[in-house]
Amino acid sequence: MNQSVGIRALAVNFPEYILTNDHWKKNYPDLLLKLEQKSQNVRLFDPDSQENKNWVQAVKPYREDIFRGTSERRILSGDETSLTIECGAIEKVLQAAKLDINEVDLLISCAMFPERLAIGNATLIAQKLGFRGTTWNMNATCGGALLSLDNAMALIQAQKLDRVLVSLSCNYSKHIEYTNSFSFTLGDGAAAFIVEKVKTGEGLLHSYSTNTYDTCDVVYPKFTVDGNGNPKLLITVNKETVKYATSLFIKYFQECCTKVLEKSRIQVEDIDFFIFYPPSAGYVNFCALELNIPQHKTIDMFPQYGNISVVSAIAALYHAAEQKKIQKDDLVMIYSHGFSGSSIASIMRWGDVELGLPPATSRGLAEAIVGLKGVAQY
């Protein structure tokens, strides 16, 4: 029998600045008027996806919403970078686990996008935090967190390593123009988790992953120059192929979730809680409808954070645990997909996982957590 391996500690770290929809209403009224005049619905509705009744039902409330279901986004400001918030997440998770960084054997960084594109954030983190172990950069786009967990488990079970630290960051706001309506759904953030041996029967139990080759021309980074002639990377949406994005969302979700359940021989009704990476409004509801599970077994942080790429699923996992929606010994299924990367579904049994300090609360986040109305934003 293989050694059980899983998450020992988990933390998130977000920029303090909260960008609400008022930013566009105040600064870009002409853009919003233009979109309204065009009656632009959410782009991520293609004809093929309309054949799926669960998708149609899940996204119906957002069809006429220019802001596509997002009310808040955490945005980098001042001297903040993907590197600084990623380091902040690492410091939080080490504090929660009561570990020094050099008690870790391997650090895996998954950044969308790293501060140095050809190098990645991993060695920069090591330099900043004084880490002397091995560092890797993992790029599976938005699916990188669970792929890193998978790799960490394999290395520990093979007795190559004892402890792996995975750090994640997203700095989408630095790579999108606010005049691009795609920016309405994007935010920034970071997370980190520690992987090591756990009690028998706990930790990561099963996973299934696949590459997403047919998404390569939908959304991708493109180099350009800014007003000063300096190189700049911008997120580019292909207006032709993006029409099929939702069909691809559906395809990979169905494949990965079906396969991991078959592989594990676990019935969907035996899963206690579900985490789904939300690329768009209504996606979590769609996943729940597809699996025929009650909404209280899921959590949707999209309205408060938007799409934060590789951080999204782990941030949802953190908030579900922090809100006590996930309890010790619960079976948890997590799904995440990455365009031009990999999609993966994993099943784990939750153990004694230490949580880092929670992020500062915004109005929307407070309402999502405790159901309060009229909480002051700060």
C-alpha atoms as one frame of an Amber mdcrd trajectory, in Angstrom:
protein
   0.000   0.000   0.000   1.298   3.460  -0.936   2.019   6.017   1.763  -0.884
   8.464   2.161   0.075  11.981   1.090  -1.957  15.161   1.226  -2.239  18.811
   2.104  -1.017  19.641   5.600  -1.467  23.436   5.514  -3.175  25.929   3.209
  -3.162  29.721   2.910  -4.319  32.501   0.592  -3.036  36.026   0.094  -4.755
  38.810  -1.813  -4.013  42.401  -2.741  -5.747  44.881  -0.463  -7.146  46.975
  -3.303 -10.666  45.984  -4.328 -11.895  47.001  -7.760 -15.687  47.136  -8.024
 -17.895  47.667 -11.057 -18.077  51.353 -10.127 -14.563  51.700 -11.577 -15.893
  51.189 -15.100 -19.090  53.133 -14.468 -17.041  56.138 -13.363 -14.066  55.948
 -15.727 -15.396  54.183 -18.809 -19.066  55.183 -19.226 -18.727  55.329 -23.014
 -17.456  51.751 -23.100 -20.410  50.529 -21.046 -22.844  52.492 -23.198 -21.331
  50.985 -26.322 -21.661  47.492 -24.903 -25.247  48.120 -23.878 -26.104  49.463
 -27.324 -24.632  46.365 -28.886 -26.600  44.262 -26.403 -23.375  42.359 -25.789
 -24.123  39.288 -23.752 -21.428  37.235 -22.080 -19.116  36.047 -24.844 -18.832
  32.601 -23.385 -22.126  31.370 -24.820 -21.680  29.494 -28.069 -24.392  27.712
 -30.067 -23.146  24.216 -29.247 -23.284  24.868 -25.504 -26.946  25.820 -25.801
 -27.715  22.154 -26.381 -26.789  21.481 -22.754 -29.850  22.379 -20.680 -27.829
  22.596 -17.474 -25.548  25.208 -19.008 -28.498  27.229 -20.277 -30.104  27.173
 -16.831 -26.895  28.036 -14.973 -25.925  31.052 -17.077 -29.393  32.467 -17.682
 -29.143  35.048 -14.832 -25.987  36.528 -16.402 -26.900  36.812 -20.070 -27.761
  40.503 -19.843 -25.117  41.368 -17.247 -22.359  43.440 -18.835 -20.100  42.659
 -15.875 -20.657  38.926 -16.342 -21.522  38.092 -12.771 -18.464  39.681 -11.165
 -18.940  42.382  -8.534 -15.409  42.627  -7.082 -11.823  41.849  -8.003  -8.636
  42.039  -5.925  -6.109  44.047  -7.927  -2.363  44.571  -7.546  -1.437  48.150
  -6.690   1.631  50.169  -5.721   4.708  47.955  -5.382   2.722  44.700  -5.336
   3.655  42.027  -7.873   2.855  38.372  -8.395   6.120  37.686  -6.577   5.283
  39.723  -3.469   1.820  38.247  -3.015   3.118  34.729  -3.708   5.777  35.215
  -1.022   3.068  36.514   1.298   1.045  33.331   0.787   4.141  31.229   1.511
   4.836  33.099   4.736   1.231  32.574   5.830   1.247  28.842   5.140   4.598
  28.333   6.875   3.273  30.189   9.903   0.153  28.012   9.933   2.248  24.831
   9.704   4.824  26.139  12.216   7.635  25.422   9.778  10.753  27.189   8.585
  11.016  27.419   4.815  14.181  25.303   4.843  12.261  22.422   6.385  10.787
  22.068   2.887  12.577  19.920   0.287  11.045  21.322  -2.900   9.240  24.539
  -3.824   6.972  24.473  -6.881   5.753  27.829  -8.188   2.786  28.164 -10.548
   2.419  31.771 -11.676   0.046  33.262 -14.233   2.099  35.199 -15.106   5.575
  35.170 -13.485   7.578  38.362 -13.133  10.307  36.944 -15.380   8.560  35.067
 -18.135  11.420  32.896 -19.342  12.496  31.999 -15.811   9.425  31.927 -13.573
   9.021  32.990  -9.959  10.504  29.970  -8.164  14.148  31.024  -7.819  13.129
  34.638  -7.198  11.048  33.389  -4.269  14.034  31.389  -3.023  16.188  34.504
  -3.217  13.649  36.648  -1.375  12.798  34.140   1.383  16.201  32.503   1.840
  15.157  29.059   0.587  18.049  26.695  -0.155  16.217  23.623  -1.441  15.182
  22.692  -4.971  12.835  24.972  -6.940  10.611  24.212  -9.908   8.273  26.250
 -12.058   5.127  24.385 -13.090   3.110  25.615 -16.065  -0.180  23.897 -16.746
  -2.008  27.259 -16.930  -5.071  27.308 -14.659  -4.770  23.579 -13.908  -1.319
  23.896 -12.348  -2.284  23.685  -8.668  -3.728  20.173  -8.811  -1.006  18.963
 -11.186   1.552  20.211  -8.653  -0.242  18.332  -5.878  -0.184  15.211  -8.051
   3.559  15.547  -8.677   4.299  16.269  -5.028   2.453  13.128  -3.956   4.359
  10.974  -6.462   7.722  12.289  -5.267   6.895  11.744  -1.605   5.480   8.267
  -2.196   8.655   7.398  -4.115  10.609   8.488  -1.019  12.488  11.092  -3.043
  11.253  13.927  -0.808   9.508  14.408   2.519   7.810  17.774   2.111   6.810
  19.965  -0.855   5.606  23.560  -0.808   3.416  24.697  -3.722   2.875  28.409
  -4.318   0.431  29.954  -6.777  -0.123  33.456  -8.090  -2.179  35.336 -10.650
  -1.561  38.885 -11.890  -4.102  39.103 -14.685  -4.745  42.823 -14.049  -1.223
  43.631 -15.264  -1.884  41.959 -18.594  -5.296  43.248 -19.654  -6.517  46.698
 -20.672  -9.541  48.009 -18.785 -11.072  48.946 -22.137 -11.214  45.223 -22.925
 -14.481  43.900 -21.485 -12.718  40.620 -20.670 -11.086  42.566 -17.818 -14.476
  42.657 -16.055 -14.013  39.028 -15.009 -10.313  38.957 -14.075  -8.548  39.485
 -10.747  -5.293  38.869  -8.888  -4.358  36.692  -5.926  -2.045  34.065  -4.474
  -2.178  30.851  -2.464   0.201  28.260  -1.054  -0.062  24.762   0.387   2.282
  22.240   1.970   2.211  18.592   0.913   3.598  15.772   3.062   2.804  12.351
   4.529  -0.567  12.172   6.279  -2.559   9.579   8.200  -3.490   6.410   6.339
  -6.607   6.920   4.236  -6.325  10.712   4.186  -4.926  13.032   1.537  -5.028
  12.725  -2.240  -6.728   9.492  -3.271  -7.317   9.666  -7.016  -6.869  12.027
  -9.949  -7.416  12.146 -13.687  -5.913  14.712 -16.039  -5.712  15.472 -19.741
  -4.164  18.157 -21.912  -6.373  20.825 -23.506  -4.865  20.982 -26.989  -8.028
  22.244 -28.684  -8.092  25.405 -26.550  -4.719  26.755 -27.685  -6.183  29.433
 -29.972  -8.981  30.658 -27.680  -7.236  32.818 -25.057  -3.486  33.318 -25.067
  -0.731  35.820 -24.146   0.576  38.114 -26.870   3.593  40.417 -26.783   3.151
  44.075 -27.663   4.741  47.376 -26.584   3.469  50.051 -24.230   3.395  53.802
 -24.832   7.067  54.071 -23.930   8.134  51.351 -26.325   8.705  48.782 -23.599
   7.626  45.161 -24.196   4.302  44.238 -22.646   2.351  40.992 -22.433  -1.391
  41.207 -22.987  -4.070  38.537 -22.647  -5.601  38.116 -26.078  -9.044  36.732
 -26.840  -9.587  35.263 -30.297 -13.003  36.588 -31.284 -13.640  33.645 -33.590
 -12.549  30.671 -31.497 -13.798  32.095 -28.176 -17.290  31.314 -29.455 -16.557
  27.687 -28.641 -15.083  28.260 -25.190 -18.126  27.088 -23.273 -18.362  23.879
 -25.273 -14.769  23.215 -24.247 -15.546  24.080 -20.606 -18.275  21.456 -20.718
 -16.191  18.868 -22.581 -13.272  18.819 -20.154 -15.435  18.974 -17.067 -17.440
  15.962 -18.207 -14.357  13.966 -19.203 -12.286  14.574 -16.071 -15.078  14.180
 -13.537 -16.459  11.053 -15.187 -13.014   9.441 -15.423 -11.900  10.202 -11.864
 -15.129   8.776 -10.459 -14.777   5.656 -12.601 -11.123   5.263 -11.635 -11.814
   5.675  -7.927 -15.026   3.601  -7.912 -16.474   6.298  -5.677 -20.089   7.309
  -6.237 -20.815  10.997  -6.686 -23.330  10.865  -3.829 -20.528   9.728  -1.504
 -18.575  12.958  -2.080 -19.161  15.398   0.785 -18.039  18.602  -0.919 -17.082
  19.831  -4.396 -14.675  22.539  -5.530 -14.958  23.752  -9.135 -12.671  26.256
 -10.838 -14.959  29.061 -12.066 -13.816  30.643 -15.367 -17.111  32.475 -15.741
 -20.338  33.341 -13.993 -22.687  30.405 -13.482 -20.014  27.766 -14.042 -20.141
  26.401 -10.493 -23.922  26.128 -10.759 -23.524  24.322 -14.072 -21.131  21.793
 -12.522 -23.562  21.140  -9.674 -26.417  20.596 -12.123 -24.320  18.272 -14.293
 -23.426  16.083 -11.306 -26.916  16.402  -9.812 -25.598  17.601  -6.466 -27.157
  20.177  -4.104 -25.794  23.726  -4.161 -24.826  23.581  -0.483 -22.119  21.073
  -1.416 -20.292  23.702  -3.491 -18.821  27.163  -3.055 -18.687  29.949  -5.655
 -16.153  32.727  -5.072 -16.391  34.103  -8.623 -18.521  37.163  -7.716 -15.936
  38.235  -5.118 -12.680  37.358  -6.891 -13.480  36.871 -10.565 -11.266  34.480
 -12.498  -7.913  34.221 -10.702  -6.542  31.388 -12.815  -4.381  28.826 -11.012
  -5.356  30.349  -7.642  -9.131  29.974  -8.121  -9.723  26.374  -7.038  -7.319
  26.541  -4.091  -8.853  29.829  -2.907 -12.280  28.177  -3.003 -10.885  25.185
  -1.087  -9.455  27.532   1.542 -12.715  29.433   2.006 -14.749  26.217   2.164
 -12.471  24.911   4.922 -12.335  28.268   6.711 -16.150  28.430   6.717 -16.340
  24.848   8.082 -18.112  23.620   4.971 -15.425  20.926   4.817 -14.824  18.800
   7.910 -12.190  16.249   8.841 -12.692  12.909   7.027 -14.867  14.499   4.325
 -14.388  13.310   0.764 -13.673  16.336  -1.429 -13.662  16.422  -5.219 -11.817
  19.271  -6.957 -11.920  20.111 -10.655  -9.836  22.668 -12.517  -9.099  23.273
 -16.168  -6.523  25.352 -17.965  -6.801  26.496 -21.549  -3.577  25.775 -23.456
  -2.644  23.587 -20.506  -4.269  20.742 -18.601  -7.564  19.873 -16.976  -7.674
  17.714 -13.870 -10.132  16.291 -11.362  -8.939  15.012  -7.987 -10.546  13.310
  -5.003  -9.062  13.691  -1.533 -10.012  12.888   2.025  -9.699  15.964   4.192
  -7.505  15.628   7.252  -6.029  17.919   9.897  -5.237  20.829   7.609  -3.894
  24.010   9.178  -5.196  27.237   7.652  -3.372  30.526   7.258  -4.882  33.812
   8.383  -7.882  34.888   6.273  -7.671  37.795   3.820  -9.084  41.228   4.620
 -12.840  41.169   4.187 -14.668  43.183   1.554 -18.388  43.800   1.506 -19.009
  41.079  -1.066 -16.797  38.557   0.680 -18.465  39.217   4.030 -21.885  38.693
   2.480 -20.731  35.462   0.852 -19.412  34.169   4.164 -22.071  35.181   6.670
 -25.008  36.313   4.579 -24.866  39.882   5.879 -26.126  42.901   3.952 -24.841
  46.421   4.139 -21.422  45.558   5.580 -19.005  48.442   5.056 -16.265  47.825
   2.482 -12.736  48.060   3.818
